[in-house]
Amino acid sequence: MKNARHSKILELIEQHPIDKQEELLSHLRRTGFDVTQATVSRDIRELGLVKIATGNGGYRYVAASGAGRSAHSPSRFETIFRESVLRVDYAGHIVMVKCYTGMANAACEVFDAMVWNGVVGTLSGDDTFIVLMREEKTAAQLCQELAKYIPH
């Protein structure tokens, strides 16, 4: 049942610009799934869904952690990153990624879904996420690479 529900969620977020858990809950119930708010919340977390800006001032859910059909594509990474990130910088082994308010979690989730050499882990806040690197050299290289995705 869980796999069928997850498949339906991925299908729904591709077909509809869903931006709230309540809206996803309503869509699932209309398609015959007997779900609660807690179930939908857990499914969103398990599927790695994040919200991205739609360009018209709104947001929508997308799959960013490998659950979606194209979650690892460079174009999806670039789109989410370009929509979320303002600048990157580093100090020592730490890379700081400054985002628009409320977008750091989405940008960090997408970053985590990609494979980066030398990354130990990430920590996300409201408008910033940090990346802990093994070496300062790789922090500088990561900064240069991420800067390519930021519109100037």
PDB file of C-alpha atoms in Angstrom:
ATOM      1  CA  MET A   1       0.000   0.000   0.000  1.00  0.00           C
ATOM      2  CA  LYS A   2       2.836   2.390   0.894  1.00  0.00           C
ATOM      3  CA  ASN A   3       4.586   1.906  -2.467  1.00  0.00           C
ATOM      4  CA  ALA A   4       1.330   2.543  -4.332  1.00  0.00           C
ATOM      5  CA  ARG A   5       0.732   5.691  -2.273  1.00  0.00           C
ATOM      6  CA  HIS A   6       4.277   6.934  -2.892  1.00  0.00           C
ATOM      7  CA  SER A   7       3.888   6.332  -6.625  1.00  0.00           C
ATOM      8  CA  LYS A   8       0.604   8.233  -6.598  1.00  0.00           C
ATOM      9  CA  ILE A   9       2.192  11.145  -4.694  1.00  0.00           C
ATOM     10  CA  LEU A  10       4.985  11.420  -7.266  1.00  0.00           C
ATOM     11  CA  GLU A  11       2.405  11.306 -10.047  1.00  0.00           C
ATOM     12  CA  LEU A  12       0.249  13.982  -8.363  1.00  0.00           C
ATOM     13  CA  ILE A  13       3.106  16.436  -7.798  1.00  0.00           C
ATOM     14  CA  GLU A  14       4.113  16.111 -11.442  1.00  0.00           C
ATOM     15  CA  GLN A  15       0.574  16.754 -12.653  1.00  0.00           C
ATOM     16  CA  HIS A  16      -0.493  19.474 -10.196  1.00  0.00           C
ATOM     17  CA  PRO A  17       1.313  22.455  -8.626  1.00  0.00           C
ATOM     18  CA  ILE A  18       0.745  21.195  -5.070  1.00  0.00           C
ATOM     19  CA  ASP A  19       2.299  23.431  -2.421  1.00  0.00           C
ATOM     20  CA  LYS A  20       0.638  22.375   0.852  1.00  0.00           C
ATOM     21  CA  GLN A  21       0.376  19.095   2.726  1.00  0.00           C
ATOM     22  CA  GLU A  22      -3.365  19.619   3.085  1.00  0.00           C
ATOM     23  CA  GLU A  23      -3.692  19.910  -0.683  1.00  0.00           C
ATOM     24  CA  LEU A  24      -1.735  16.684  -1.196  1.00  0.00           C
ATOM     25  CA  LEU A  25      -3.888  14.998   1.453  1.00  0.00           C
ATOM     26  CA  SER A  26      -7.029  16.092  -0.397  1.00  0.00           C
ATOM     27  CA  HIS A  27      -5.728  14.811  -3.757  1.00  0.00           C
ATOM     28  CA  LEU A  28      -4.804  11.456  -2.216  1.00  0.00           C
ATOM     29  CA  ARG A  29      -8.230  11.062  -0.593  1.00  0.00           C
ATOM     30  CA  ARG A  30      -9.950  11.890  -3.908  1.00  0.00           C
ATOM     31  CA  THR A  31      -7.974   9.087  -5.568  1.00  0.00           C
ATOM     32  CA  GLY A  32      -9.106   6.557  -2.955  1.00  0.00           C
ATOM     33  CA  PHE A  33      -6.308   6.587  -0.381  1.00  0.00           C
ATOM     34  CA  ASP A  34      -7.416   6.651   3.267  1.00  0.00           C
ATOM     35  CA  VAL A  35      -4.620   8.795   4.711  1.00  0.00           C
ATOM     36  CA  THR A  36      -4.067  11.155   7.626  1.00  0.00           C
ATOM     37  CA  GLN A  37      -2.068  14.354   7.869  1.00  0.00           C
ATOM     38  CA  ALA A  38       0.643  12.440   9.758  1.00  0.00           C
ATOM     39  CA  THR A  39       0.873   9.854   6.966  1.00  0.00           C
ATOM     40  CA  VAL A  40       1.232  12.546   4.304  1.00  0.00           C
ATOM     41  CA  SER A  41       3.866  14.336   6.374  1.00  0.00           C
ATOM     42  CA  ARG A  42       5.849  11.118   6.758  1.00  0.00           C
ATOM     43  CA  ASP A  43       5.500  10.331   3.042  1.00  0.00           C
ATOM     44  CA  ILE A  44       6.821  13.789   2.130  1.00  0.00           C
ATOM     45  CA  ARG A  45       9.845  13.210   4.339  1.00  0.00           C
ATOM     46  CA  GLU A  46      10.474   9.657   3.082  1.00  0.00           C
ATOM     47  CA  LEU A  47      10.188  10.695  -0.565  1.00  0.00           C
ATOM     48  CA  GLY A  48      12.497  13.643   0.008  1.00  0.00           C
ATOM     49  CA  LEU A  49      10.009  16.148  -1.400  1.00  0.00           C
ATOM     50  CA  VAL A  50      11.040  19.791  -1.285  1.00  0.00           C
ATOM     51  CA  LYS A  51       9.335  23.007  -2.307  1.00  0.00           C
ATOM     52  CA  ILE A  52      10.723  25.119  -5.111  1.00  0.00           C
ATOM     53  CA  ALA A  53       9.663  28.537  -6.354  1.00  0.00           C
ATOM     54  CA  THR A  54       7.325  28.443  -9.341  1.00  0.00           C
ATOM     55  CA  GLY A  55       8.302  31.844 -10.675  1.00  0.00           C
ATOM     56  CA  ASN A  56       4.926  33.469 -10.003  1.00  0.00           C
ATOM     57  CA  GLY A  57       5.500  33.986  -6.287  1.00  0.00           C
ATOM     58  CA  GLY A  58       4.295  30.521  -5.330  1.00  0.00           C
ATOM     59  CA  TYR A  59       5.888  27.188  -4.536  1.00  0.00           C
ATOM     60  CA  ARG A  60       5.334  23.560  -5.427  1.00  0.00           C
ATOM     61  CA  TYR A  61       6.558  20.175  -4.254  1.00  0.00           C
ATOM     62  CA  VAL A  62       9.181  18.328  -6.283  1.00  0.00           C
ATOM     63  CA  ALA A  63      11.077  15.116  -5.631  1.00  0.00           C
ATOM     64  CA  ALA A  64      14.691  15.982  -4.922  1.00  0.00           C
ATOM     65  CA  SER A  65      16.210  13.020  -3.086  1.00  0.00           C
ATOM     66  CA  GLY A  66      16.245  10.280  -5.659  1.00  0.00           C
ATOM     67  CA  ALA A  67      12.559   9.347  -5.361  1.00  0.00           C
ATOM     68  CA  GLY A  68      11.543  11.308  -8.436  1.00  0.00           C
ATOM     69  CA  ARG A  69      12.074  10.146 -11.953  1.00  0.00           C
ATOM     70  CA  SER A  70      14.528  12.928 -12.750  1.00  0.00           C
ATOM     71  CA  ALA A  71      15.690  14.011  -9.298  1.00  0.00           C
ATOM     72  CA  HIS A  72      19.376  13.622 -10.108  1.00  0.00           C
ATOM     73  CA  SER A  73      19.357  15.347 -13.449  1.00  0.00           C
ATOM     74  CA  PRO A  74      21.658  18.347 -13.746  1.00  0.00           C
ATOM     75  CA  SER A  75      18.821  20.464 -15.115  1.00  0.00           C
ATOM     76  CA  ARG A  76      16.701  19.930 -12.001  1.00  0.00           C
ATOM     77  CA  PHE A  77      19.688  20.724  -9.766  1.00  0.00           C
ATOM     78  CA  GLU A  78      20.452  23.861 -11.741  1.00  0.00           C
ATOM     79  CA  THR A  79      16.848  25.019 -11.673  1.00  0.00           C
ATOM     80  CA  ILE A  80      16.392  24.605  -7.945  1.00  0.00           C
ATOM     81  CA  PHE A  81      19.794  26.067  -7.203  1.00  0.00           C
ATOM     82  CA  ARG A  82      19.261  29.077  -9.487  1.00  0.00           C
ATOM     83  CA  GLU A  83      15.870  29.696  -7.862  1.00  0.00           C
ATOM     84  CA  SER A  84      17.209  29.406  -4.292  1.00  0.00           C
ATOM     85  CA  VAL A  85      20.838  30.464  -3.932  1.00  0.00           C
ATOM     86  CA  LEU A  86      22.197  34.012  -3.694  1.00  0.00           C
ATOM     87  CA  ARG A  87      25.911  33.361  -3.128  1.00  0.00           C
ATOM     88  CA  VAL A  88      28.503  30.890  -1.864  1.00  0.00           C
ATOM     89  CA  ASP A  89      31.695  31.396   0.102  1.00  0.00           C
ATOM     90  CA  TYR A  90      34.017  29.347   2.257  1.00  0.00           C
ATOM     91  CA  ALA A  91      36.224  29.666   5.321  1.00  0.00           C
ATOM     92  CA  GLY A  92      38.577  26.809   6.077  1.00  0.00           C
ATOM     93  CA  HIS A  93      36.708  23.534   5.710  1.00  0.00           C
ATOM     94  CA  ILE A  94      33.229  25.110   5.702  1.00  0.00           C
ATOM     95  CA  VAL A  95      31.269  26.246   2.652  1.00  0.00           C
ATOM     96  CA  MET A  96      28.434  28.696   3.335  1.00  0.00           C
ATOM     97  CA  VAL A  97      25.542  28.805   0.871  1.00  0.00           C
ATOM     98  CA  LYS A  98      23.323  31.885   1.291  1.00  0.00           C
ATOM     99  CA  CYS A  99      19.762  31.439   0.002  1.00  0.00           C
ATOM    100  CA  TYR A 100      16.563  33.411  -0.266  1.00  0.00           C
ATOM    101  CA  THR A 101      14.598  33.293   2.992  1.00  0.00           C
ATOM    102  CA  GLY A 102      12.883  29.936   3.373  1.00  0.00           C
ATOM    103  CA  MET A 103      14.727  28.279   0.478  1.00  0.00           C
ATOM    104  CA  ALA A 104      17.783  26.838   2.247  1.00  0.00           C
ATOM    105  CA  ASN A 105      16.111  23.519   3.079  1.00  0.00           C
ATOM    106  CA  ALA A 106      15.167  22.906  -0.558  1.00  0.00           C
ATOM    107  CA  ALA A 107      18.593  23.896  -1.851  1.00  0.00           C
ATOM    108  CA  CYS A 108      20.328  21.764   0.783  1.00  0.00           C
ATOM    109  CA  GLU A 109      18.099  18.774   0.023  1.00  0.00           C
ATOM    110  CA  VAL A 110      19.008  18.991  -3.653  1.00  0.00           C
ATOM    111  CA  PHE A 111      22.689  19.482  -2.807  1.00  0.00           C
ATOM    112  CA  ASP A 112      22.591  16.348  -0.614  1.00  0.00           C
ATOM    113  CA  ALA A 113      21.028  14.341  -3.447  1.00  0.00           C
ATOM    114  CA  MET A 114      24.044  15.052  -5.646  1.00  0.00           C
ATOM    115  CA  VAL A 115      27.450  13.412  -5.234  1.00  0.00           C
ATOM    116  CA  TRP A 116      30.253  15.784  -4.186  1.00  0.00           C
ATOM    117  CA  ASN A 117      33.810  14.741  -3.380  1.00  0.00           C
ATOM    118  CA  GLY A 118      35.057  15.568   0.095  1.00  0.00           C
ATOM    119  CA  VAL A 119      31.688  16.414   1.671  1.00  0.00           C
ATOM    120  CA  VAL A 120      31.335  15.253   5.281  1.00  0.00           C
ATOM    121  CA  GLY A 121      27.814  16.605   5.811  1.00  0.00           C
ATOM    122  CA  THR A 122      25.429  19.540   5.614  1.00  0.00           C
ATOM    123  CA  LEU A 123      23.367  21.617   8.014  1.00  0.00           C
ATOM    124  CA  SER A 124      20.450  23.741   6.862  1.00  0.00           C
ATOM    125  CA  GLY A 125      18.777  26.773   8.377  1.00  0.00           C
ATOM    126  CA  ASP A 126      16.118  29.139   7.054  1.00  0.00           C
ATOM    127  CA  ASP A 127      18.227  31.180   4.645  1.00  0.00           C
ATOM    128  CA  THR A 128      21.641  29.508   4.807  1.00  0.00           C
ATOM    129  CA  PHE A 129      23.081  26.039   4.662  1.00  0.00           C
ATOM    130  CA  ILE A 130      26.614  25.007   5.402  1.00  0.00           C
ATOM    131  CA  VAL A 131      28.671  22.184   3.983  1.00  0.00           C
ATOM    132  CA  LEU A 132      31.442  20.631   6.069  1.00  0.00           C
ATOM    133  CA  MET A 133      34.330  19.558   3.841  1.00  0.00           C
ATOM    134  CA  ARG A 134      37.247  17.236   4.615  1.00  0.00           C
ATOM    135  CA  GLU A 135      39.866  19.650   3.254  1.00  0.00           C
ATOM    136  CA  GLU A 136      40.102  23.382   2.653  1.00  0.00           C
ATOM    137  CA  LYS A 137      41.247  22.707  -0.923  1.00  0.00           C
ATOM    138  CA  THR A 138      38.031  20.828  -1.724  1.00  0.00           C
ATOM    139  CA  ALA A 139      35.984  23.583  -0.046  1.00  0.00           C
ATOM    140  CA  ALA A 140      37.484  26.112  -2.465  1.00  0.00           C
ATOM    141  CA  GLN A 141      36.823  23.796  -5.428  1.00  0.00           C
ATOM    142  CA  LEU A 142      33.228  23.207  -4.340  1.00  0.00           C
ATOM    143  CA  CYS A 143      32.700  26.964  -4.010  1.00  0.00           C
ATOM    144  CA  GLN A 144      33.926  27.505  -7.562  1.00  0.00           C
ATOM    145  CA  GLU A 145      31.693  24.723  -8.873  1.00  0.00           C
ATOM    146  CA  LEU A 146      28.576  25.979  -7.067  1.00  0.00           C
ATOM    147  CA  ALA A 147      29.191  29.557  -8.229  1.00  0.00           C
ATOM    148  CA  LYS A 148      28.611  28.358 -11.798  1.00  0.00           C
ATOM    149  CA  TYR A 149      24.971  27.645 -10.904  1.00  0.00           C
ATOM    150  CA  ILE A 150      24.257  31.080  -9.460  1.00  0.00           C
ATOM    151  CA  PRO A 151      22.937  33.707 -11.876  1.00  0.00           C
ATOM    152  CA  HIS A 152      24.921  36.933 -11.821  1.00  0.00           C
TER     153      HIS A 152
END
